[in-house]
Amino acid sequence: MPETHSSRRSIGSAAAHPGSSVRNIGEVLRELAEDFPQVTASKIRFLEEKGLITPQRTRAGYRKYAAHDVERLRFVLALQRDQYLPLKVIKDYVDAIDRGERPESLPGGMTLSPRMVSDQLARELSSHARSLTVETLAAEAGATRRLVDDLVGFGLIAPAAGRFDEHALKITKACVQLESHGIEPRHLRPFRAAADRELGLVERVIAPEASRRDVASKARAAETAREISELCLGLHSALVYSHISRMDS
């Protein structure tokens, strides 16, 4: 859906809308609590430090958040939580909207119309936050129960309290497509091992920051982990495509 000029302001503008009500940080946290119960004042200040939001300041230096600041926070937090996107990628996207550009999608093909942030994010949140039974997982992925059982058996997906998350659904959908090419779950164990090795590498890099107790340090550690993971995925794709490109040369 095309964004209008007013729609771009709803997510991108740092200036307060005339006559709009403002909130202090405590009121913002209460607004976000239902969808993002783990968010803290330190996390919001960290996002400000990274240039994702720019709240107004009173003469005394207190932050005041307008409605569009809260919606922008929802947008950023949802992309972090549900898409595991680094803040740099998210910032580039919202900055493009601020400049009046129309980025069609985020990495991974996810599309969100800024002027529909509230309603559409509500739908996205309900989609990504839900947990799936094994039957629902199989039905939505178009998989057989045997395939799902095999994916669990080979450690490619794992239920929590008997239910699966959105990431398990994405994995299962990919494996359904791979199965049509004769690639079975038993062939995919190296992917699990590679993911574990990558995670180990990331954890070693962020260990000093992650070991600190303050929220800002943990937020920085999580953001660094996302950035490294994104770079690793890009490297993996480049290495594979470089070999594939030689097949028709």
Tab-separated table of C-alpha atoms in Angstrom:
chain	number	residue	atom	x	y	z
A	1	MET	CA	0.000	0.000	0.000
A	2	PRO	CA	1.553	3.347	-1.009
A	3	GLU	CA	2.553	5.674	1.790
A	4	THR	CA	1.370	9.268	1.706
A	5	HIS	CA	3.366	12.208	3.045
A	6	SER	CA	1.272	12.211	6.214
A	7	SER	CA	1.778	8.455	6.590
A	8	ARG	CA	5.547	8.847	6.489
A	9	ARG	CA	5.391	11.424	9.266
A	10	SER	CA	3.479	8.990	11.453
A	11	ILE	CA	6.547	6.802	11.822
A	12	GLY	CA	9.445	8.924	10.718
A	13	SER	CA	9.003	12.462	11.958
A	14	ALA	CA	10.896	13.539	15.029
A	15	ALA	CA	8.921	16.726	15.449
A	16	ALA	CA	5.854	16.615	17.630
A	17	HIS	CA	2.477	16.922	15.945
A	18	PRO	CA	0.778	20.151	16.850
A	19	GLY	CA	-1.630	19.632	19.692
A	20	SER	CA	-0.650	16.016	20.232
A	21	SER	CA	-0.492	14.736	23.787
A	22	VAL	CA	2.882	13.791	25.188
A	23	ARG	CA	3.915	11.111	27.670
A	24	ASN	CA	6.755	10.669	30.081
A	25	ILE	CA	8.829	7.503	29.895
A	26	GLY	CA	6.774	5.751	32.569
A	27	GLU	CA	3.582	6.302	30.598
A	28	VAL	CA	5.282	5.007	27.442
A	29	LEU	CA	6.329	1.847	29.254
A	30	ARG	CA	2.755	1.275	30.420
A	31	GLU	CA	1.504	1.677	26.830
A	32	LEU	CA	4.027	-0.849	25.558
A	33	ALA	CA	3.739	-3.297	28.452
A	34	GLU	CA	1.101	-5.580	26.939
A	35	ASP	CA	3.062	-6.333	23.764
A	36	PHE	CA	6.586	-5.748	25.093
A	37	PRO	CA	6.624	-6.561	28.811
A	38	GLN	CA	10.436	-6.823	28.947
A	39	VAL	CA	11.069	-3.293	27.678
A	40	THR	CA	12.643	-0.956	30.222
A	41	ALA	CA	13.463	2.733	30.408
A	42	SER	CA	17.113	1.849	29.769
A	43	LYS	CA	16.162	0.028	26.577
A	44	ILE	CA	14.217	3.042	25.311
A	45	ARG	CA	17.136	5.346	26.119
A	46	PHE	CA	19.431	2.931	24.272
A	47	LEU	CA	17.220	3.178	21.170
A	48	GLU	CA	17.396	6.962	21.463
A	49	GLU	CA	21.182	6.749	21.716
A	50	LYS	CA	21.161	4.765	18.443
A	51	GLY	CA	19.059	7.438	16.735
A	52	LEU	CA	15.881	5.350	16.372
A	53	ILE	CA	13.717	7.884	18.224
A	54	THR	CA	14.184	11.560	19.083
A	55	PRO	CA	11.753	12.594	21.815
A	56	GLN	CA	11.202	16.199	22.757
A	57	ARG	CA	12.941	17.608	25.825
A	58	THR	CA	11.539	19.973	28.385
A	59	ARG	CA	13.595	22.938	29.562
A	60	ALA	CA	14.609	20.826	32.521
A	61	GLY	CA	15.850	18.092	30.188
A	62	TYR	CA	13.059	15.560	30.736
A	63	ARG	CA	12.057	13.454	27.748
A	64	LYS	CA	8.542	13.836	26.380
A	65	TYR	CA	7.182	11.267	23.922
A	66	ALA	CA	4.460	12.058	21.380
A	67	ALA	CA	2.089	9.453	19.956
A	68	HIS	CA	4.243	8.981	16.850
A	69	ASP	CA	7.282	8.315	19.083
A	70	VAL	CA	5.398	5.462	20.746
A	71	GLU	CA	4.322	4.032	17.374
A	72	ARG	CA	7.882	4.226	16.133
A	73	LEU	CA	9.012	2.373	19.234
A	74	ARG	CA	6.416	-0.342	18.572
A	75	PHE	CA	7.666	-0.635	15.010
A	76	VAL	CA	11.325	-0.954	16.014
A	77	LEU	CA	10.689	-3.341	18.900
A	78	ALA	CA	8.482	-5.605	16.784
A	79	LEU	CA	11.111	-5.865	14.052
A	80	GLN	CA	13.798	-6.607	16.614
A	81	ARG	CA	11.771	-9.246	18.396
A	82	ASP	CA	10.025	-10.965	15.502
A	83	GLN	CA	12.476	-10.534	12.619
A	84	TYR	CA	15.768	-10.392	14.540
A	85	LEU	CA	16.853	-7.454	12.415
A	86	PRO	CA	19.854	-5.390	13.522
A	87	LEU	CA	19.090	-1.836	14.554
A	88	LYS	CA	21.226	-0.508	11.704
A	89	VAL	CA	18.964	-2.240	9.162
A	90	ILE	CA	15.837	-0.934	10.903
A	91	LYS	CA	17.293	2.569	11.162
A	92	ASP	CA	18.199	2.617	7.466
A	93	TYR	CA	14.598	1.644	6.677
A	94	VAL	CA	12.911	4.292	8.824
A	95	ASP	CA	15.467	6.917	7.774
A	96	ALA	CA	14.542	6.232	4.147
A	97	ILE	CA	10.894	6.839	5.055
A	98	ASP	CA	11.902	10.052	6.846
A	99	ARG	CA	13.552	11.232	3.631
A	100	GLY	CA	10.332	10.651	1.712
A	101	GLU	CA	11.507	7.462	0.009
A	102	ARG	CA	9.389	4.332	-0.379
A	103	PRO	CA	11.406	1.257	0.565
A	104	GLU	CA	9.333	-1.672	-0.649
A	105	SER	CA	10.423	-4.207	1.925
A	106	LEU	CA	12.803	-5.048	4.701
A	107	PRO	CA	15.363	-7.851	4.391
A	108	GLY	CA	13.561	-11.163	4.273
A	109	GLY	CA	10.715	-9.707	2.243
A	110	MET	CA	8.748	-8.388	5.218
A	111	THR	CA	6.610	-5.379	4.321
A	112	LEU	CA	4.999	-2.958	6.718
A	113	SER	CA	3.193	0.190	5.665
A	114	PRO	CA	4.198	3.002	8.055
A	115	ARG	CA	0.797	4.658	7.932
A	116	MET	CA	-0.755	1.409	9.106
A	117	VAL	CA	1.743	0.780	11.880
A	118	SER	CA	-0.785	0.428	14.674
A	119	ASP	CA	-3.299	-1.874	12.942
A	120	GLN	CA	-0.803	-3.826	10.920
A	121	LEU	CA	1.595	-4.304	13.798
A	122	ALA	CA	-1.314	-5.622	15.838
A	123	ARG	CA	-1.840	-8.264	13.156
A	124	GLU	CA	1.879	-8.972	12.928
A	125	LEU	CA	2.175	-9.241	16.696
A	126	SER	CA	-0.735	-11.654	16.949
A	127	SER	CA	0.867	-13.717	14.180
A	128	HIS	CA	4.386	-13.802	15.551
A	129	ALA	CA	3.559	-14.046	19.243
A	130	ARG	CA	1.286	-17.079	18.983
A	131	SER	CA	2.352	-20.608	19.822
A	132	LEU	CA	1.371	-23.540	17.622
A	133	THR	CA	0.347	-27.082	18.381
A	134	VAL	CA	2.011	-29.789	16.332
A	135	GLU	CA	-1.202	-30.190	14.341
A	136	THR	CA	-1.431	-26.450	13.589
A	137	LEU	CA	2.250	-26.314	12.703
A	138	ALA	CA	1.888	-29.173	10.224
A	139	ALA	CA	-1.280	-27.716	8.699
A	140	GLU	CA	0.086	-24.187	8.239
A	141	ALA	CA	3.397	-25.411	6.831
A	142	GLY	CA	1.745	-27.930	4.524
A	143	ALA	CA	3.809	-30.671	6.167
A	144	THR	CA	3.038	-34.245	7.091
A	145	ARG	CA	3.114	-35.201	10.739
A	146	ARG	CA	6.003	-37.541	9.928
A	147	LEU	CA	8.059	-34.624	8.561
A	148	VAL	CA	7.406	-32.567	11.695
A	149	ASP	CA	8.395	-35.525	13.896
A	150	ASP	CA	11.577	-35.975	11.866
A	151	LEU	CA	12.442	-32.283	12.212
A	152	VAL	CA	12.066	-32.580	15.973
A	153	GLY	CA	14.051	-35.819	16.010
A	154	PHE	CA	16.973	-34.299	14.116
A	155	GLY	CA	16.988	-31.166	16.285
A	156	LEU	CA	15.892	-28.726	13.593
A	157	ILE	CA	12.869	-27.567	15.576
A	158	ALA	CA	12.051	-27.971	19.247
A	159	PRO	CA	8.759	-27.482	21.098
A	160	ALA	CA	8.536	-25.525	24.324
A	161	ALA	CA	5.933	-26.991	26.639
A	162	GLY	CA	4.570	-28.960	23.691
A	163	ARG	CA	4.093	-25.940	21.417
A	164	PHE	CA	6.050	-24.351	18.566
A	165	ASP	CA	6.835	-20.733	17.702
A	166	GLU	CA	6.899	-18.771	14.455
A	167	HIS	CA	10.517	-19.694	13.824
A	168	ALA	CA	9.639	-23.385	13.888
A	169	LEU	CA	6.939	-22.645	11.314
A	170	LYS	CA	9.442	-20.921	9.001
A	171	ILE	CA	11.867	-23.831	9.340
A	172	THR	CA	9.138	-26.357	8.639
A	173	LYS	CA	7.931	-24.472	5.555
A	174	ALA	CA	11.479	-24.387	4.191
A	175	CYS	CA	11.893	-28.086	4.847
A	176	VAL	CA	8.643	-28.870	3.028
A	177	GLN	CA	10.080	-27.157	-0.048
A	178	LEU	CA	13.406	-28.919	0.343
A	179	GLU	CA	11.631	-32.251	0.666
A	180	SER	CA	10.136	-31.707	-2.788
A	181	HIS	CA	13.726	-31.743	-4.080
A	182	GLY	CA	14.502	-34.983	-2.286
A	183	ILE	CA	16.261	-33.335	0.647
A	184	GLU	CA	15.113	-34.948	3.889
A	185	PRO	CA	15.540	-33.807	7.490
A	186	ARG	CA	18.378	-36.292	8.019
A	187	HIS	CA	20.308	-34.452	5.308
A	188	LEU	CA	19.888	-31.152	7.147
A	189	ARG	CA	21.722	-31.978	10.359
A	190	PRO	CA	24.798	-30.026	9.192
A	191	PHE	CA	22.613	-26.884	9.169
A	192	ARG	CA	21.827	-27.389	12.842
A	193	ALA	CA	25.501	-27.967	13.634
A	194	ALA	CA	26.523	-24.887	11.625
A	195	ALA	CA	23.927	-22.753	13.417
A	196	ASP	CA	25.227	-23.946	16.774
A	197	ARG	CA	28.814	-23.116	15.778
A	198	GLU	CA	27.747	-19.662	14.623
A	199	LEU	CA	25.924	-19.084	17.901
A	200	GLY	CA	29.022	-20.140	19.809
A	201	LEU	CA	31.100	-17.631	17.848
A	202	VAL	CA	28.585	-14.852	18.530
A	203	GLU	CA	28.427	-15.672	22.242
A	204	ARG	CA	32.213	-15.481	22.558
A	205	VAL	CA	32.288	-12.056	20.934
A	206	ILE	CA	29.516	-10.563	23.068
A	207	ALA	CA	30.500	-12.290	26.331
A	208	PRO	CA	32.167	-9.227	27.938
A	209	GLU	CA	29.134	-7.017	27.270
A	210	ALA	CA	26.552	-9.716	28.025
A	211	SER	CA	28.126	-10.467	31.407
A	212	ARG	CA	27.361	-6.980	32.703
A	213	ARG	CA	24.224	-6.557	34.760
A	214	ASP	CA	22.919	-3.231	33.421
A	215	VAL	CA	20.143	-3.252	30.845
A	216	ALA	CA	21.986	-0.999	28.394
A	217	SER	CA	24.914	-3.422	28.211
A	218	LYS	CA	22.595	-6.353	27.601
A	219	ALA	CA	20.813	-4.378	24.886
A	220	ARG	CA	24.143	-3.598	23.224
A	221	ALA	CA	25.133	-7.270	23.459
A	222	ALA	CA	21.874	-8.373	21.819
A	223	GLU	CA	22.288	-5.781	19.069
A	224	THR	CA	25.871	-6.876	18.404
A	225	ALA	CA	24.669	-10.479	18.232
A	226	ARG	CA	22.080	-9.521	15.601
A	227	GLU	CA	24.650	-7.628	13.557
A	228	ILE	CA	27.159	-10.496	13.621
A	229	SER	CA	24.453	-13.017	12.724
A	230	GLU	CA	23.344	-10.858	9.798
A	231	LEU	CA	26.931	-10.663	8.552
A	232	CYS	CA	27.376	-14.425	8.929
A	233	LEU	CA	24.191	-15.065	6.933
A	234	GLY	CA	25.390	-12.690	4.221
A	235	LEU	CA	28.759	-14.432	4.088
A	236	HIS	CA	27.107	-17.841	3.886
A	237	SER	CA	24.863	-16.737	1.022
A	238	ALA	CA	27.760	-15.152	-0.858
A	239	LEU	CA	29.883	-18.285	-0.549
A	240	VAL	CA	27.087	-20.543	-1.781
A	241	TYR	CA	26.069	-18.244	-4.640
A	242	SER	CA	29.671	-17.864	-5.763
A	243	HIS	CA	29.789	-21.610	-6.378
A	244	ILE	CA	26.341	-21.747	-7.966
A	245	SER	CA	27.251	-18.963	-10.388
A	246	ARG	CA	29.957	-21.161	-11.878
A	247	MET	CA	27.473	-23.828	-12.864
A	248	ASP	CA	26.220	-21.954	-15.924
A	249	SER	CA	29.465	-20.222	-16.849
